[in-house]
Coordinates of C-alpha atoms in Angstrom, one line a residue:
X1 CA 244.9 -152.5 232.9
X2 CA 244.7 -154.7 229.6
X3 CA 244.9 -158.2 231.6
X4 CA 242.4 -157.0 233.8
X5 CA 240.5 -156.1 231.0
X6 CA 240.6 -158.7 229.3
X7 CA 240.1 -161.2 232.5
X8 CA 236.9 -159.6 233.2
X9 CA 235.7 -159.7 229.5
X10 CA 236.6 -163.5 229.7
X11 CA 234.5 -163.9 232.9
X12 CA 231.7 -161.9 231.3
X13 CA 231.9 -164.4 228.0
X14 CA 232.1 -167.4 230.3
X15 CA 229.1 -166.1 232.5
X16 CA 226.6 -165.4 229.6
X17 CA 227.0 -168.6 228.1
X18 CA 226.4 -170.4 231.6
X19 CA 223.1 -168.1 231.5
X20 CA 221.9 -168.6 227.7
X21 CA 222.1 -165.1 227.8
X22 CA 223.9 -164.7 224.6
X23 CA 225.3 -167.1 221.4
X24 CA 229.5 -167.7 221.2
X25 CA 229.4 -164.6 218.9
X26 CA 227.8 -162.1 220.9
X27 CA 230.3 -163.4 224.0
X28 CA 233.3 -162.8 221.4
X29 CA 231.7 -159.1 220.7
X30 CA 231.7 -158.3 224.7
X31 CA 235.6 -159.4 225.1
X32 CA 236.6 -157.7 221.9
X33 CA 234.5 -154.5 223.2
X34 CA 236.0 -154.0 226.4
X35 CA 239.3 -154.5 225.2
X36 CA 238.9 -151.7 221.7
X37 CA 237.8 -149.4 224.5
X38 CA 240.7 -149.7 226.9
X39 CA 243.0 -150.1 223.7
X40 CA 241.2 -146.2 222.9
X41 CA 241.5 -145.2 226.4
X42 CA 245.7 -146.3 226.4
X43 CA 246.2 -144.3 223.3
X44 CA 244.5 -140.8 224.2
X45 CA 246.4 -140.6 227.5
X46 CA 249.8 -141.4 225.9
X47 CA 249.3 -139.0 222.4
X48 CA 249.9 -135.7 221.9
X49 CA 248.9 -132.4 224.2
X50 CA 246.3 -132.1 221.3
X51 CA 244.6 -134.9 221.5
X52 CA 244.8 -135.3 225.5
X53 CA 242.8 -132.3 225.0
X54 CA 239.8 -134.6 224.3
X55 CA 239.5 -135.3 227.7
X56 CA 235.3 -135.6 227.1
X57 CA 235.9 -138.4 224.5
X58 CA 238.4 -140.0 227.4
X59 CA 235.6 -140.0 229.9
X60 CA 233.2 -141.4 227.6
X61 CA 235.5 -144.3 227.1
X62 CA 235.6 -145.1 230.7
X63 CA 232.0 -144.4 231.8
X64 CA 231.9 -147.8 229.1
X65 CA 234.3 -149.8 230.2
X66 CA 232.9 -149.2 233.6
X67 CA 229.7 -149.8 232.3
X68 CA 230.9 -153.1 231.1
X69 CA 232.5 -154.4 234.6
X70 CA 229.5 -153.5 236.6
X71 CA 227.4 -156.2 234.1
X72 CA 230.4 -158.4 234.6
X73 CA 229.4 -158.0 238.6
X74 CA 225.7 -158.4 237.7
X75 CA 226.2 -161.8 235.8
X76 CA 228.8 -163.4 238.1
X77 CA 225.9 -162.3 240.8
X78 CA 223.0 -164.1 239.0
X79 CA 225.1 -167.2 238.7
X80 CA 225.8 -167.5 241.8
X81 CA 222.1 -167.6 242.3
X82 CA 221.8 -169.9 240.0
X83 CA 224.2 -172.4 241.3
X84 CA 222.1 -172.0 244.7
X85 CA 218.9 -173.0 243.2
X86 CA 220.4 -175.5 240.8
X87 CA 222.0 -177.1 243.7
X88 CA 218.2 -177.0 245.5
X89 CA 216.4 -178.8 242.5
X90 CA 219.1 -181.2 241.7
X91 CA 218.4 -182.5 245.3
X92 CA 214.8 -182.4 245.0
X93 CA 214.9 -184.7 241.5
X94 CA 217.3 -186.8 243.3
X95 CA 214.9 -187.6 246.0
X96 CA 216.3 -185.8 249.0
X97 CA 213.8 -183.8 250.9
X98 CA 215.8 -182.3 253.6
X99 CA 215.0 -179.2 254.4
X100 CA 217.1 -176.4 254.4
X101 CA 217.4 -172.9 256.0
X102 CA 215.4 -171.4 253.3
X103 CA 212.6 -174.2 252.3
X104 CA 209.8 -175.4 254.0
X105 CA 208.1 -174.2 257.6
X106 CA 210.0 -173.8 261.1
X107 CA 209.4 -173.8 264.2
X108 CA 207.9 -170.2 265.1
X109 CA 210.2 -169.6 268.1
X110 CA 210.8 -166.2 270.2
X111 CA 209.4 -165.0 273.6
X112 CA 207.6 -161.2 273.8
X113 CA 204.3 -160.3 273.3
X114 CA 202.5 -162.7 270.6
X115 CA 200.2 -160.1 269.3
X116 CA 202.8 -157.3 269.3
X117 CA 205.2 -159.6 267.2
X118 CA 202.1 -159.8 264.0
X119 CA 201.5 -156.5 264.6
X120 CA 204.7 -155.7 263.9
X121 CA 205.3 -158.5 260.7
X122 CA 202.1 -157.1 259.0
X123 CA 204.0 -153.3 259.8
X124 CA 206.7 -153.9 257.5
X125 CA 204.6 -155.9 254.6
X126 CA 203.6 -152.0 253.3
X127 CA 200.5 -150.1 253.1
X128 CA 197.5 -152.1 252.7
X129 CA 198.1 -155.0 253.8
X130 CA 197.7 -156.1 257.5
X131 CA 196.5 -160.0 258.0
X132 CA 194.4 -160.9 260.3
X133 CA 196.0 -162.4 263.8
X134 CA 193.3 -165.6 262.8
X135 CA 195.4 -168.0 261.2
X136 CA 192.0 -169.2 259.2
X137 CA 191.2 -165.5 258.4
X138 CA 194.5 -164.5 257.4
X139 CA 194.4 -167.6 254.8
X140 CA 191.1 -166.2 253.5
X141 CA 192.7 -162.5 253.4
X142 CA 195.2 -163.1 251.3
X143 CA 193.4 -165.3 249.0
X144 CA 190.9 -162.7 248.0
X145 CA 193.6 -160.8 247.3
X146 CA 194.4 -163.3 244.5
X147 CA 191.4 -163.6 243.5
X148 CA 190.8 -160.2 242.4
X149 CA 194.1 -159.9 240.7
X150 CA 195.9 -157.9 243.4
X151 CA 198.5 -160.0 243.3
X152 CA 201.0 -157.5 245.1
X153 CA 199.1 -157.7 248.3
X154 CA 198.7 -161.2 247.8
X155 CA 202.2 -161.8 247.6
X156 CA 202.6 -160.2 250.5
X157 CA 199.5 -161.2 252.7
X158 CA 200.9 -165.0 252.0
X159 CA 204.6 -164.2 252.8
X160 CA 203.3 -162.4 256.1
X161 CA 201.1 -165.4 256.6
X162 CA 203.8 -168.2 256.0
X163 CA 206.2 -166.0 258.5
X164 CA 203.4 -166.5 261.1
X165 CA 201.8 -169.3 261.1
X166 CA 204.5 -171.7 259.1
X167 CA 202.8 -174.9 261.0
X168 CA 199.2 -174.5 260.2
X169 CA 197.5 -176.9 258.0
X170 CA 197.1 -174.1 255.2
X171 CA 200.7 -173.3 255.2
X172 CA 201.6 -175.4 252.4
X173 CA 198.3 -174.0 250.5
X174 CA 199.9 -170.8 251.1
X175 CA 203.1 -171.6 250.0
X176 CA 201.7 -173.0 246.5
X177 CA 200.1 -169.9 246.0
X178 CA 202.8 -167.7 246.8
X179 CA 204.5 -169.5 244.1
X180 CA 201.6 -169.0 241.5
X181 CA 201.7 -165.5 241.9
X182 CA 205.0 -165.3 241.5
X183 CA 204.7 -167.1 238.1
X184 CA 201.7 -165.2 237.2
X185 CA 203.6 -161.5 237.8
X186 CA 206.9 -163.0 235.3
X187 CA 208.9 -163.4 238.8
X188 CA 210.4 -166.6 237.7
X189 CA 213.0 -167.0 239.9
X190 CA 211.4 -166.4 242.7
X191 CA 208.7 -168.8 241.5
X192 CA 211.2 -171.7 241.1
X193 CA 213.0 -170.8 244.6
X194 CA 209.3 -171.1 245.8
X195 CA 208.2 -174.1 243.9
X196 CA 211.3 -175.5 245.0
X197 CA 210.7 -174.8 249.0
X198 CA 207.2 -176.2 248.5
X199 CA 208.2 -179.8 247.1
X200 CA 210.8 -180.2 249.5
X201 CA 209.0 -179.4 252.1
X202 CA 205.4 -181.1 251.4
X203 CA 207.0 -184.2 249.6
X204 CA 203.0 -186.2 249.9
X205 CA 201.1 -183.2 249.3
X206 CA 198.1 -184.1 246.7
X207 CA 199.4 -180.6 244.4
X208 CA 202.9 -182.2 244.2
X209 CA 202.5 -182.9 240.5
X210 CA 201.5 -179.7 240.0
X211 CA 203.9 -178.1 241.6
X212 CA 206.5 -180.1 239.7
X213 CA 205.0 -178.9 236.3
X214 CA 204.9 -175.2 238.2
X215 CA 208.6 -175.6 239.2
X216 CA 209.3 -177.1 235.3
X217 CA 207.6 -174.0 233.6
X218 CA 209.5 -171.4 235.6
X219 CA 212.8 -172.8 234.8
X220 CA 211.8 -172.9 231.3
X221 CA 210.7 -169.3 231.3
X222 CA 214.4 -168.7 232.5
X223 CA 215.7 -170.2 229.6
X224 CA 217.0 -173.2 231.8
X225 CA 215.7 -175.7 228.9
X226 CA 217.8 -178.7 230.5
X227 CA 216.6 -178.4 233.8
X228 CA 213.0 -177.7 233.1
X229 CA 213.1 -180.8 231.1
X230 CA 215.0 -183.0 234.1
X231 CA 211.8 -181.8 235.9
X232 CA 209.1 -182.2 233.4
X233 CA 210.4 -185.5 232.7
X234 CA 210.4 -186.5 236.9
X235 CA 206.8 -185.6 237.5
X236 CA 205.9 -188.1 234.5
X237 CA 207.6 -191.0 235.9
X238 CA 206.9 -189.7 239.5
X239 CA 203.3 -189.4 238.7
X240 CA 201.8 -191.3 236.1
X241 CA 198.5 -190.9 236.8
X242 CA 198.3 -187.5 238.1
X243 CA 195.3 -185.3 236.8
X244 CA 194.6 -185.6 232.8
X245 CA 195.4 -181.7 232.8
X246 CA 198.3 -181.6 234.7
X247 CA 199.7 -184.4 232.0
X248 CA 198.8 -182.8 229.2
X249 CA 199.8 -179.1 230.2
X250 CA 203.2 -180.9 230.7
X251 CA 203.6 -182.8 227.1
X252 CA 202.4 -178.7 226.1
X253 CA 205.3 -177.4 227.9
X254 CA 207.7 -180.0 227.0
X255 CA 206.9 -179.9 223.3
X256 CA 207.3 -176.2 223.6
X257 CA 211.0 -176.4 224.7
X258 CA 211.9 -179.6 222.6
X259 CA 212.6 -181.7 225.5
X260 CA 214.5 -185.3 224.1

């Protein structure tokens, strides 16, 4: 029991340092935590009748320590997520714009009924929100949406639109505006994953720059300083003379984190 403890208080130390979640110190605290309370745990179960009568205090210490493992879970879960999109933007900076199972539009492919199949996509986006079978008018729909600051059914008029109609021309409009309102509701992962999809996938798109500076801010708003200053850093090179505001909201952002 006290190797495993100690094992998983090790992981959790090592994982929330790979996150920024926490200084060397508070990592220490976590390991020395989880090991005091199976240490408490240990002793009331071998002492006296007496004190095994404080079987309340016993459960308490165990509701903690399993308290503690299922954030051990959580982090090792996150990081694994962050690998993933790590991975994704360290190919992107690198120039590779292969597209991968989750980035970019496909070929819509299935037999059926056509009209049945929206029908049934705009079904399971929740109440309120059914797009349009017109590609151009389902564009427009979700866009009002954004524009009046309902940016849940915005979020999910464009995700219902980009699982329709991934080819159209406005598909990669859509998909840079998915990833605003993303950034806009503090969904920053999701926003990078997006931001990520879109520059992989629309490599000569004239809001490239901007989606880079997008892409940089979410990773900063994740605390991911070093790689929202790799990307910071490539839209400046990559685009020297993109728009005046796009530049200086960069410098803004990069003097912001301290980027070297």
């Amino acid at each position: 029991m006290r190797k495993s403890g100690i094992a998983k208080a090790g992981l959790a130390a090592a994982l929330a340092a790979s996150f920024g979640l926490a200084a060397p110190a508070a990592n220490a605290g976590t390991k020395d935590r989880v090991e005091a309370l199976e240490a408490a745990v240990s002793e009331l179960q071998a002492s006296s009748p007496a004190a095994l009568g404080t079987s309340q205090r016993v459960d308490q210490l165990e509701a903690q320590v399993r308290s503690l493992t299922g954030q051990i879970e959580e982090l090792g879960y996150r990081l694994e997520q962050m690998d993933a999109r790590l991975q994704a933007v360290t190919a992107v900076l690198a120039g590779d714009q292969a597209v991968g199972a989750a980035g970019g539009p496909v070929d819509l492919v299935g037999g059926g009924d056509p009209i049945a199949s929206e029908i049934a996509r705009s079904a399971d986006a929740g109440p309120g929100v059914t797009i349009p079978l017109d590609p151009d008018a389902a564009y427009v729909y979700a866009t009002d949406y954004l524009l009046n600051g309902d940016y849940a059914r915005a979020q999910q008029a464009y995700t219902l639109f980009l699982d329709a109609y991934p080819n159209h021309p406005r598909s990669s409009d859509a998909k840079f505006r998915l990833g605003e309102v993303y950034l806009a509701t503090g969904q920053n992962a999701e926003a990078a994953d997006t931001f990520i999809a879109f520059i992989k996938a629309y490599p000569s798109s004239p809001r490239s720059a901007e989606a880079y500076l997008k892409l940089g801010t979410a990773f900063s708003r994740l605390e991911q300083k070093t790689e929202a200053c790799k990307v910071f850093k490539t839209l400046k090179s990559k685009y020297p003379t993109a728009a005046p505001a796009v530049l200086q909201r960069t410098d803004v952002e990069m003097a912001r984190i301290d980027c070297r």
